[in-house]
């Protein structure tokens, strides 16, 4: 393919090959279980290729600093409405280009340097942006960690309420990256409000579960602000968002997102985000319910194979994630690497009992089932995947042999579920519109 081009311009070959090889490998041949990833539907992907990727918009819809945006303005407002409806609020900011930028915006808008933020401990799931090493620290906020109850695998509610009352922070931050049981939003938001702090809920991982109505919407439980990525359990384009309960907080964050953290906000995301929002509106509940069934089934099957799965006393998980402790099986780094050799893609992860120096070889592996659920896998498939994993982690079988079986297994799951269906002909037509602005008929 593309032979004459490569003959004339040989440097192109490597770029083309790497891109094509990655796409075929990850999209067709792997069991992708990185908990922060997902795939868009073909319709959302095709719309993502639109001309807005080349354009500039600073400021808010209909109040921009550039011309040429009449369709973008309306599209942005439409996308805000769609996402707002899913989150039960009118106040949605879609301009943050990532979850980290959304967090930075809220930190800057609602706290001043030197003030405090009470957060989840890093080893128990806080995102790096909630810490002194990330955005929070860069903006001069003090990171104070809440006590964590390992038995309950959750924030220790009583001790954390006390901590909030004593330290009087400006922000309390819930939500996380290693996240299997819902944090106590109601109790901690009451504590936060009693000292005039705001409760920010970082929904990056669970936005698809919230909009799919299997995870309580924190804005209805007392959270003031929700931040998120738009590409983890919510299967949209990579990006970020902020939703607030009140108009007042919305105005504060909107004033910060531009000009402080975003100038142009990568406009082509908006169409794909709006399409994904509608897919969540119509198919989100089925999708999210299947995610939970799949996660529980995978966890049970792994435990039956003798793998140490976290949260057994509480039913293993209520999210898309399954966490395993593989310290006794050679550690997180080694096992994640072996799994990759078998085309099973996961990440190593720190667990609460790991020490900072264990970061290169932590005890844990984090698994997410959201993407494989989108590819149409259900409980039976989870059992097959658990068996593949056991043969690597426990039996130490040759990953190359399992890789062949994984590629064979993936062949049955090459279509995205819980999204709008379009025909092959419509796909080609849309592609031509996006590439060449061919007329729409
Ligand atoms: C992934 C993640 C983020 C950051 O999102 P990006 O879009 O990658 O910047 C923020 N918070 C939590 C809890 C996350 O897991």
Short mmCIF file of C-alpha atoms and ligand atoms in Angstrom, two decimals:
data_model
loop_
_atom_site.label_atom_id
_atom_site.label_comp_id
_atom_site.label_asym_id
_atom_site.label_seq_id
_atom_site.Cartn_x
_atom_site.Cartn_y
_atom_site.Cartn_z
CA UNK A 1 0.00 0.00 0.00
CA UNK A 2 1.16 3.53 -0.80
CA UNK A 3 4.20 2.03 -2.55
CA UNK A 4 4.84 4.80 -5.04
CA UNK A 5 4.68 7.43 -2.35
CA UNK A 6 7.10 5.50 -0.16
CA UNK A 7 9.47 4.97 -3.09
CA UNK A 8 9.59 8.70 -3.70
CA UNK A 9 9.70 9.78 -0.06
CA UNK A 10 11.25 6.96 1.98
CA UNK A 11 11.05 8.79 5.32
CA UNK A 12 7.29 8.41 5.14
CA UNK A 13 7.45 4.66 5.48
CA UNK A 14 8.24 4.58 9.17
CA UNK A 15 5.53 7.05 10.09
CA UNK A 16 2.93 5.22 8.06
CA UNK A 17 3.95 1.83 9.35
CA UNK A 18 3.99 2.78 13.01
CA UNK A 19 0.59 4.39 12.79
CA UNK A 20 -1.01 1.56 10.85
CA UNK A 21 0.61 -1.18 12.94
CA UNK A 22 -0.52 0.44 16.17
CA UNK A 23 -4.06 0.78 14.90
CA UNK A 24 -4.37 -2.81 13.74
CA UNK A 25 -2.70 -4.21 16.86
CA UNK A 26 -4.64 -2.27 19.50
CA UNK A 27 -7.95 -2.09 17.68
CA UNK A 28 -8.17 -5.63 16.37
CA UNK A 29 -5.74 -7.94 18.10
CA UNK A 30 -5.61 -6.91 21.75
CA UNK A 31 -7.82 -7.31 24.77
CA UNK A 32 -7.62 -3.66 25.87
CA UNK A 33 -8.21 -3.27 29.59
CA UNK A 34 -6.53 -0.01 30.53
CA UNK A 35 -9.16 1.47 32.85
CA UNK A 36 -8.77 5.02 31.48
CA UNK A 37 -9.25 4.21 27.82
CA UNK A 38 -12.16 3.61 25.48
CA UNK A 39 -13.10 3.71 21.81
CA UNK A 40 -15.50 6.00 19.99
CA UNK A 41 -18.22 4.70 17.69
CA UNK A 42 -17.47 4.90 13.95
CA UNK A 43 -19.99 7.78 13.63
CA UNK A 44 -18.31 9.78 16.40
CA UNK A 45 -14.86 9.05 14.93
CA UNK A 46 -15.87 10.13 11.45
CA UNK A 47 -17.36 13.38 12.74
CA UNK A 48 -14.15 13.94 14.72
CA UNK A 49 -12.33 14.34 11.39
CA UNK A 50 -14.21 17.55 10.64
CA UNK A 51 -12.71 20.86 9.56
CA UNK A 52 -13.13 22.38 13.01
CA UNK A 53 -9.80 20.73 13.89
CA UNK A 54 -8.15 23.49 11.89
CA UNK A 55 -10.02 26.42 13.37
CA UNK A 56 -9.64 28.79 16.26
CA UNK A 57 -12.13 29.90 18.86
CA UNK A 58 -11.23 31.78 21.99
CA UNK A 59 -13.89 32.84 24.45
CA UNK A 60 -17.41 31.53 24.91
CA UNK A 61 -19.97 30.65 22.20
CA UNK A 62 -21.28 33.79 20.43
CA UNK A 63 -18.67 35.90 22.27
CA UNK A 64 -15.52 34.82 20.47
CA UNK A 65 -12.34 36.61 19.56
CA UNK A 66 -12.36 35.13 16.01
CA UNK A 67 -14.70 35.08 13.02
CA UNK A 68 -15.92 32.02 11.13
CA UNK A 69 -17.54 30.25 14.03
CA UNK A 70 -21.27 30.45 13.47
CA UNK A 71 -21.67 26.66 13.29
CA UNK A 72 -19.12 26.00 16.03
CA UNK A 73 -20.96 28.32 18.41
CA UNK A 74 -24.22 26.50 17.92
CA UNK A 75 -22.56 23.12 18.09
CA UNK A 76 -20.88 23.97 21.38
CA UNK A 77 -24.15 25.13 22.93
CA UNK A 78 -25.88 21.98 21.61
CA UNK A 79 -23.17 19.75 23.09
CA UNK A 80 -23.43 21.62 26.41
CA UNK A 81 -27.17 20.93 26.45
CA UNK A 82 -26.75 17.24 25.68
CA UNK A 83 -24.12 16.74 28.38
CA UNK A 84 -26.00 18.97 30.82
CA UNK A 85 -29.12 16.86 30.41
CA UNK A 86 -27.12 13.72 31.21
CA UNK A 87 -25.70 15.37 34.35
CA UNK A 88 -28.87 17.14 35.55
CA UNK A 89 -27.39 20.62 35.35
CA UNK A 90 -27.52 23.58 32.98
CA UNK A 91 -23.97 24.59 33.78
CA UNK A 92 -21.48 22.71 31.66
CA UNK A 93 -18.08 23.91 30.49
CA UNK A 94 -16.67 21.84 27.60
CA UNK A 95 -13.59 23.89 26.81
CA UNK A 96 -11.03 22.20 29.09
CA UNK A 97 -9.01 20.04 26.70
CA UNK A 98 -8.32 17.37 29.33
CA UNK A 99 -9.34 16.23 32.78
CA UNK A 100 -6.15 17.69 34.20
CA UNK A 101 -6.96 21.10 32.67
CA UNK A 102 -10.49 20.86 34.13
CA UNK A 103 -8.99 20.24 37.58
CA UNK A 104 -6.48 23.07 37.22
CA UNK A 105 -9.32 25.41 36.28
CA UNK A 106 -11.32 24.56 39.39
CA UNK A 107 -8.27 24.78 41.70
CA UNK A 108 -7.42 28.22 40.34
CA UNK A 109 -11.03 29.46 40.36
CA UNK A 110 -11.95 28.32 43.86
CA UNK A 111 -8.78 28.45 45.94
CA UNK A 112 -5.80 30.71 46.42
CA UNK A 113 -2.12 29.80 46.75
CA UNK A 114 -1.35 28.69 50.30
CA UNK A 115 -4.87 27.39 50.91
CA UNK A 116 -5.60 23.75 51.59
CA UNK A 117 -7.18 20.91 49.66
CA UNK A 118 -8.20 17.70 51.42
CA UNK A 119 -7.77 14.79 48.99
CA UNK A 120 -7.83 11.00 48.74
CA UNK A 121 -4.42 9.37 49.43
CA UNK A 122 -2.39 8.81 46.25
CA UNK A 123 -1.87 5.09 46.88
CA UNK A 124 -5.61 4.76 47.42
CA UNK A 125 -6.48 6.29 44.09
CA UNK A 126 -6.04 10.08 43.91
CA UNK A 127 -4.94 11.33 40.50
CA UNK A 128 -1.53 12.99 40.24
CA UNK A 129 -3.27 16.30 39.46
CA UNK A 130 -4.70 16.22 43.02
CA UNK A 131 -1.22 16.19 44.53
CA UNK A 132 1.79 18.33 45.30
CA UNK A 133 3.56 16.70 42.33
CA UNK A 134 0.87 17.81 39.89
CA UNK A 135 -1.46 20.70 39.15
CA UNK A 136 -2.57 21.21 42.74
CA UNK A 137 1.01 21.76 43.87
CA UNK A 138 1.87 23.89 40.84
CA UNK A 139 -0.95 26.25 41.82
CA UNK A 140 0.44 26.52 45.35
CA UNK A 141 -2.27 24.56 47.18
CA UNK A 142 -1.44 22.36 50.13
CA UNK A 143 -2.33 18.69 49.72
CA UNK A 144 -3.75 17.06 52.85
CA UNK A 145 -4.60 13.35 52.61
CA UNK A 146 -7.71 11.83 54.11
CA UNK A 147 -7.41 8.66 56.20
CA UNK A 148 -8.24 5.54 54.19
CA UNK A 149 -9.88 2.41 55.59
CA UNK A 150 -8.33 -0.59 53.82
CA UNK A 151 -10.98 -3.04 55.11
CA UNK A 152 -13.75 -0.93 53.57
CA UNK A 153 -11.51 0.11 50.67
CA UNK A 154 -12.83 3.63 51.05
CA UNK A 155 -12.27 6.97 52.75
CA UNK A 156 -12.62 6.68 56.54
CA UNK A 157 -15.71 8.88 56.86
CA UNK A 158 -15.56 9.84 60.55
CA UNK A 159 -11.85 10.59 60.59
CA UNK A 160 -12.11 12.55 57.33
CA UNK A 161 -14.98 14.68 58.62
CA UNK A 162 -12.85 15.49 61.64
CA UNK A 163 -9.87 16.32 59.43
CA UNK A 164 -11.99 18.68 57.32
CA UNK A 165 -13.37 20.40 60.43
CA UNK A 166 -9.89 20.83 61.88
CA UNK A 167 -7.94 21.90 58.79
CA UNK A 168 -10.67 24.09 57.23
CA UNK A 169 -9.60 23.59 53.59
CA UNK A 170 -10.95 25.54 50.60
CA UNK A 171 -11.54 22.35 48.66
CA UNK A 172 -12.39 18.76 49.37
CA UNK A 173 -11.67 16.49 46.40
CA UNK A 174 -13.25 13.09 45.88
CA UNK A 175 -13.11 10.65 42.99
CA UNK A 176 -10.02 8.87 41.77
CA UNK A 177 -8.07 6.81 39.30
CA UNK A 178 -8.02 3.55 41.25
CA UNK A 179 -11.66 3.44 42.10
CA UNK A 180 -13.91 0.45 42.86
CA UNK A 181 -16.38 1.69 45.51
CA UNK A 182 -18.18 5.08 45.52
CA UNK A 183 -16.74 7.70 47.85
CA UNK A 184 -19.01 9.13 50.61
CA UNK A 185 -20.05 12.31 48.79
CA UNK A 186 -23.03 13.19 50.96
CA UNK A 187 -21.26 12.99 54.32
CA UNK A 188 -18.10 14.78 53.17
CA UNK A 189 -19.95 17.51 51.30
CA UNK A 190 -21.84 18.33 54.50
CA UNK A 191 -18.52 18.53 56.35
CA UNK A 192 -17.02 20.66 53.58
CA UNK A 193 -19.95 23.06 53.57
CA UNK A 194 -19.79 23.40 57.36
CA UNK A 195 -16.36 25.03 56.96
CA UNK A 196 -17.27 26.92 53.76
CA UNK A 197 -15.27 24.62 51.54
CA UNK A 198 -16.43 23.41 48.12
CA UNK A 199 -16.63 19.75 47.28
CA UNK A 200 -15.13 18.91 43.91
CA UNK A 201 -15.81 15.46 42.54
CA UNK A 202 -13.39 14.21 39.91
CA UNK A 203 -15.49 11.86 37.79
CA UNK A 204 -12.82 11.16 35.14
CA UNK A 205 -13.13 7.40 35.56
CA UNK A 206 -16.82 7.08 36.25
CA UNK A 207 -18.48 9.67 33.98
CA UNK A 208 -19.89 6.88 31.77
CA UNK A 209 -21.27 5.12 34.84
CA UNK A 210 -22.86 8.34 36.12
CA UNK A 211 -24.39 9.24 32.75
CA UNK A 212 -25.40 5.57 32.38
CA UNK A 213 -27.26 5.89 35.70
CA UNK A 214 -25.54 3.05 37.54
CA UNK A 215 -23.41 5.35 39.72
CA UNK A 216 -24.95 8.15 41.79
CA UNK A 217 -24.55 11.59 40.25
CA UNK A 218 -22.39 13.45 42.81
CA UNK A 219 -24.03 16.78 41.91
CA UNK A 220 -27.29 15.35 43.29
CA UNK A 221 -25.60 14.14 46.47
CA UNK A 222 -23.99 17.39 47.57
CA UNK A 223 -20.96 17.94 45.33
CA UNK A 224 -20.65 21.54 44.11
CA UNK A 225 -18.52 20.81 41.08
CA UNK A 226 -17.82 17.85 38.88
CA UNK A 227 -14.71 17.63 36.73
CA UNK A 228 -13.99 14.87 34.26
CA UNK A 229 -12.22 13.48 31.28
CA UNK A 230 -14.51 12.58 28.37
CA UNK A 231 -12.81 9.38 27.23
CA UNK A 232 -12.68 6.81 30.03
CA UNK A 233 -15.95 5.05 30.85
CA UNK A 234 -17.59 7.89 28.91
CA UNK A 235 -16.56 6.72 25.44
CA UNK A 236 -15.98 10.08 23.76
CA UNK A 237 -13.00 11.91 22.26
CA UNK A 238 -10.07 12.69 24.58
CA UNK A 239 -10.91 15.90 26.43
CA UNK A 240 -12.22 17.36 29.67
CA UNK A 241 -15.28 19.01 31.14
CA UNK A 242 -16.56 20.82 34.21
CA UNK A 243 -20.15 20.81 35.44
CA UNK A 244 -21.36 22.91 38.35
CA UNK A 245 -24.48 22.97 40.45
CA UNK A 246 -24.77 26.75 40.61
CA UNK A 247 -24.52 29.54 38.08
CA UNK A 248 -22.17 31.40 40.39
CA UNK A 249 -19.55 28.62 40.38
CA UNK A 250 -20.02 28.19 36.64
CA UNK A 251 -19.17 31.84 36.08
CA UNK A 252 -16.09 31.54 38.26
CA UNK A 253 -14.69 28.53 36.39
CA UNK A 254 -15.62 29.91 32.97
CA UNK A 255 -13.61 33.04 33.66
CA UNK A 256 -10.55 30.91 34.38
CA UNK A 257 -10.69 28.23 31.69
CA UNK A 258 -10.00 30.92 29.10
CA UNK A 259 -7.69 32.86 29.33
CA UNK A 260 -5.77 30.91 31.98
CA UNK A 261 -5.61 27.27 30.88
CA UNK A 262 -6.97 27.09 27.34
CA UNK A 263 -6.80 29.46 24.41
CA UNK A 264 -8.17 27.38 21.55
CA UNK A 265 -10.18 24.42 22.75
CA UNK A 266 -9.71 21.82 19.98
CA UNK A 267 -13.08 22.35 18.38
CA UNK A 268 -13.41 19.10 16.42
CA UNK A 269 -13.96 17.33 19.75
CA UNK A 270 -17.34 18.96 20.11
CA UNK A 271 -19.13 17.00 17.36
CA UNK A 272 -17.77 13.67 18.57
CA UNK A 273 -18.59 14.60 22.15
CA UNK A 274 -22.17 15.53 21.25
CA UNK A 275 -22.65 12.26 19.31
CA UNK A 276 -21.24 10.26 22.23
CA UNK A 277 -23.50 12.16 24.63
CA UNK A 278 -26.51 11.12 22.56
CA UNK A 279 -25.28 7.54 22.45
CA UNK A 280 -25.13 7.65 26.24
CA UNK A 281 -28.62 9.12 26.37
CA UNK A 282 -30.09 6.29 24.29
CA UNK A 283 -27.83 3.31 25.05
CA UNK A 284 -25.91 4.42 28.15
CA UNK A 285 -27.92 2.53 30.72
CA UNK A 286 -27.55 -0.83 28.96
CA UNK A 287 -23.85 -0.14 28.42
CA UNK A 288 -23.19 0.85 32.03
CA UNK A 289 -25.19 -2.06 33.46
CA UNK A 290 -23.18 -4.49 31.34
CA UNK A 291 -19.93 -2.89 32.50
CA UNK A 292 -20.81 -3.60 36.13
CA UNK A 293 -21.84 -7.19 35.39
CA UNK A 294 -18.65 -7.73 33.42
CA UNK A 295 -16.40 -6.26 36.12
CA UNK A 296 -17.98 -8.39 38.83
CA UNK A 297 -17.80 -11.53 36.70
CA UNK A 298 -14.16 -10.95 35.78
CA UNK A 299 -13.27 -10.32 39.44
CA UNK A 300 -15.02 -13.49 40.60
CA UNK A 301 -13.43 -15.60 37.90
CA UNK A 302 -9.94 -14.28 38.67
CA UNK A 303 -10.48 -14.96 42.39
CA UNK A 304 -11.65 -18.50 41.63
CA UNK A 305 -8.39 -19.04 39.76
CA UNK A 306 -6.48 -18.16 42.92
CA UNK A 307 -5.54 -14.59 42.00
CA UNK A 308 -5.74 -12.11 44.86
CA UNK A 309 -8.55 -9.70 43.92
CA UNK A 310 -9.10 -6.59 46.05
CA UNK A 311 -12.48 -5.95 47.69
CA UNK A 312 -13.64 -9.54 48.05
CA UNK A 313 -15.52 -8.80 51.30
CA UNK A 314 -17.54 -6.14 49.48
CA UNK A 315 -18.30 -7.93 46.21
CA UNK A 316 -15.00 -6.94 44.54
CA UNK A 317 -16.16 -3.85 42.65
CA UNK A 318 -19.02 -1.50 41.86
CA UNK A 319 -17.23 0.23 38.99
CA UNK A 320 -15.60 -0.73 35.69
CA UNK A 321 -12.40 -1.61 37.51
CA UNK A 322 -10.99 -4.79 38.97
CA UNK A 323 -7.84 -4.51 41.07
CA UNK A 324 -5.53 -7.46 41.64
CA UNK A 325 -2.54 -7.82 43.94
CA UNK A 326 0.15 -9.84 42.18
CA UNK A 327 3.03 -9.25 44.58
CA UNK A 328 3.17 -12.99 45.33
CA UNK A 329 3.17 -13.76 41.60
CA UNK A 330 6.19 -11.68 40.62
CA UNK A 331 4.82 -8.13 41.00
CA UNK A 332 2.83 -5.66 38.94
CA UNK A 333 5.57 -4.63 36.50
CA UNK A 334 6.58 -8.15 35.46
CA UNK A 335 3.03 -9.41 35.11
CA UNK A 336 1.80 -6.37 33.17
CA UNK A 337 4.71 -6.92 30.76
CA UNK A 338 3.96 -10.64 30.35
CA UNK A 339 0.28 -9.88 29.78
CA UNK A 340 1.26 -7.40 27.07
CA UNK A 341 3.31 -10.11 25.38
CA UNK A 342 0.04 -12.04 25.20
CA UNK A 343 -1.80 -8.96 23.78
CA UNK A 344 -3.65 -8.39 27.06
CA UNK A 345 -3.16 -4.70 27.86
CA UNK A 346 -3.38 -3.52 31.50
CA UNK A 347 -1.32 -1.26 33.75
CA UNK A 348 0.69 -1.83 36.90
CA UNK A 349 -0.57 0.19 39.86
CA UNK A 350 0.46 1.19 43.39
CA UNK A 351 -1.71 -0.23 46.16
CA UNK A 352 -2.22 1.40 49.59
CA UNK A 353 0.41 -0.77 51.28
CA UNK A 354 3.12 -0.06 48.68
CA UNK A 355 5.96 2.27 49.62
CA UNK A 356 6.92 5.23 47.41
CA UNK A 357 10.08 3.37 46.33
CA UNK A 358 7.90 0.54 44.96
CA UNK A 359 6.65 2.80 42.17
CA UNK A 360 8.60 0.94 39.46
CA UNK A 361 7.37 -2.44 40.62
CA UNK A 362 4.15 -1.94 42.57
CA UNK A 363 2.01 -4.80 43.90
CA UNK A 364 -1.07 -4.12 41.85
CA UNK A 365 -2.56 -4.36 38.41
CA UNK A 366 -5.57 -2.24 37.47
CA UNK A 367 -8.02 -3.70 34.99
CA UNK A 368 -10.94 -1.92 33.29
CA UNK A 369 -13.72 -3.65 31.36
CA UNK A 370 -15.37 -0.60 29.76
CA UNK A 371 -13.72 -0.91 26.34
CA UNK A 372 -14.21 -4.66 25.99
CA UNK A 373 -17.84 -4.08 26.95
CA UNK A 374 -18.12 -1.64 24.02
CA UNK A 375 -16.73 -4.38 21.76
CA UNK A 376 -19.70 -6.50 22.77
CA UNK A 377 -18.19 -8.79 25.39
CA UNK A 378 -20.37 -10.14 28.20
CA UNK A 379 -20.07 -12.46 31.21
CA UNK A 380 -18.99 -15.55 29.22
CA UNK A 381 -16.17 -13.61 27.61
CA UNK A 382 -15.02 -12.36 31.03
CA UNK A 383 -14.52 -15.97 32.11
CA UNK A 384 -12.42 -16.67 29.03
CA UNK A 385 -10.29 -13.58 29.69
CA UNK A 386 -9.82 -14.58 33.35
CA UNK A 387 -8.53 -17.95 32.16
CA UNK A 388 -6.04 -16.30 29.75
CA UNK A 389 -4.81 -14.10 32.60
CA UNK A 390 -4.49 -17.00 35.01
CA UNK A 391 -2.36 -18.92 32.51
CA UNK A 392 0.07 -15.99 32.49
CA UNK A 393 -0.02 -14.89 36.13
CA UNK A 394 -0.29 -18.25 37.92
CA UNK A 395 0.76 -20.95 35.45
CA UNK A 396 3.49 -18.84 33.82
CA UNK A 397 2.68 -20.28 30.41
CA UNK A 398 4.46 -18.92 27.37
CA UNK A 399 2.77 -15.60 26.46
CA UNK A 400 3.52 -16.10 22.76
CA UNK A 401 1.26 -19.14 22.71
CA UNK A 402 -1.55 -17.29 24.50
CA UNK A 403 -1.15 -14.31 22.19
CA UNK A 404 -2.18 -16.47 19.22
CA UNK A 405 -5.31 -17.53 21.08
CA UNK A 406 -6.08 -13.95 22.09
CA UNK A 407 -5.90 -12.79 18.46
CA UNK A 408 -8.23 -15.63 17.48
CA UNK A 409 -10.62 -14.72 20.33
CA UNK A 410 -10.73 -10.99 19.40
CA UNK A 411 -11.92 -11.82 15.86
CA UNK A 412 -15.48 -12.21 17.13
CA UNK A 413 -15.59 -8.71 18.66
CA UNK A 414 -14.86 -6.11 16.04
CA UNK A 415 -17.98 -4.00 16.17
CA UNK A 416 -18.76 -1.22 18.63
CA UNK A 417 -21.94 -1.74 20.66
CA UNK A 418 -24.11 0.82 22.50
CA UNK A 419 -23.59 3.39 19.73
CA UNK A 420 -25.44 4.59 16.62
CA UNK A 421 -25.16 2.12 13.73
CA UNK A 422 -24.28 3.31 10.23
CA UNK A 423 -23.88 1.30 7.03
CA UNK A 424 -20.56 0.83 5.18
CA UNK A 425 -21.87 3.07 2.44
CA UNK A 426 -22.70 5.82 4.93
CA UNK A 427 -19.23 5.46 6.44
CA UNK A 428 -17.55 6.05 3.09
CA UNK A 429 -19.83 8.96 2.32
CA UNK A 430 -19.08 10.63 5.63
CA UNK A 431 -15.36 10.05 5.16
CA UNK A 432 -15.49 11.84 1.82
CA UNK A 433 -17.41 14.70 3.32
CA UNK A 434 -14.85 15.08 6.10
CA UNK A 435 -11.83 14.83 3.79
CA UNK A 436 -13.06 16.71 0.76
CA UNK A 437 -16.28 18.49 1.80
CA UNK A 438 -18.17 16.51 -0.81
CA UNK A 439 -21.82 17.50 -0.93
CA UNK A 440 -24.15 15.80 1.47
CA UNK A 441 -27.02 13.99 -0.20
C1 LIG B 1 -7.43 10.38 34.11
C2 LIG B 1 -7.71 11.23 35.28
C3 LIG B 1 -7.57 12.61 35.21
C4 LIG B 1 -6.86 13.30 34.09
O1 LIG B 1 -7.44 13.26 32.92
P1 LIG B 1 -6.69 13.63 31.57
O2 LIG B 1 -7.84 13.81 30.65
O3 LIG B 1 -5.80 12.49 31.27
O4 LIG B 1 -5.92 14.88 31.79
C5 LIG B 1 -8.01 13.37 36.26
N1 LIG B 1 -8.54 12.79 37.34
C6 LIG B 1 -8.66 11.47 37.47
C7 LIG B 1 -9.27 10.90 38.70
C8 LIG B 1 -8.22 10.64 36.45
O5 LIG B 1 -8.30 9.32 36.59
#
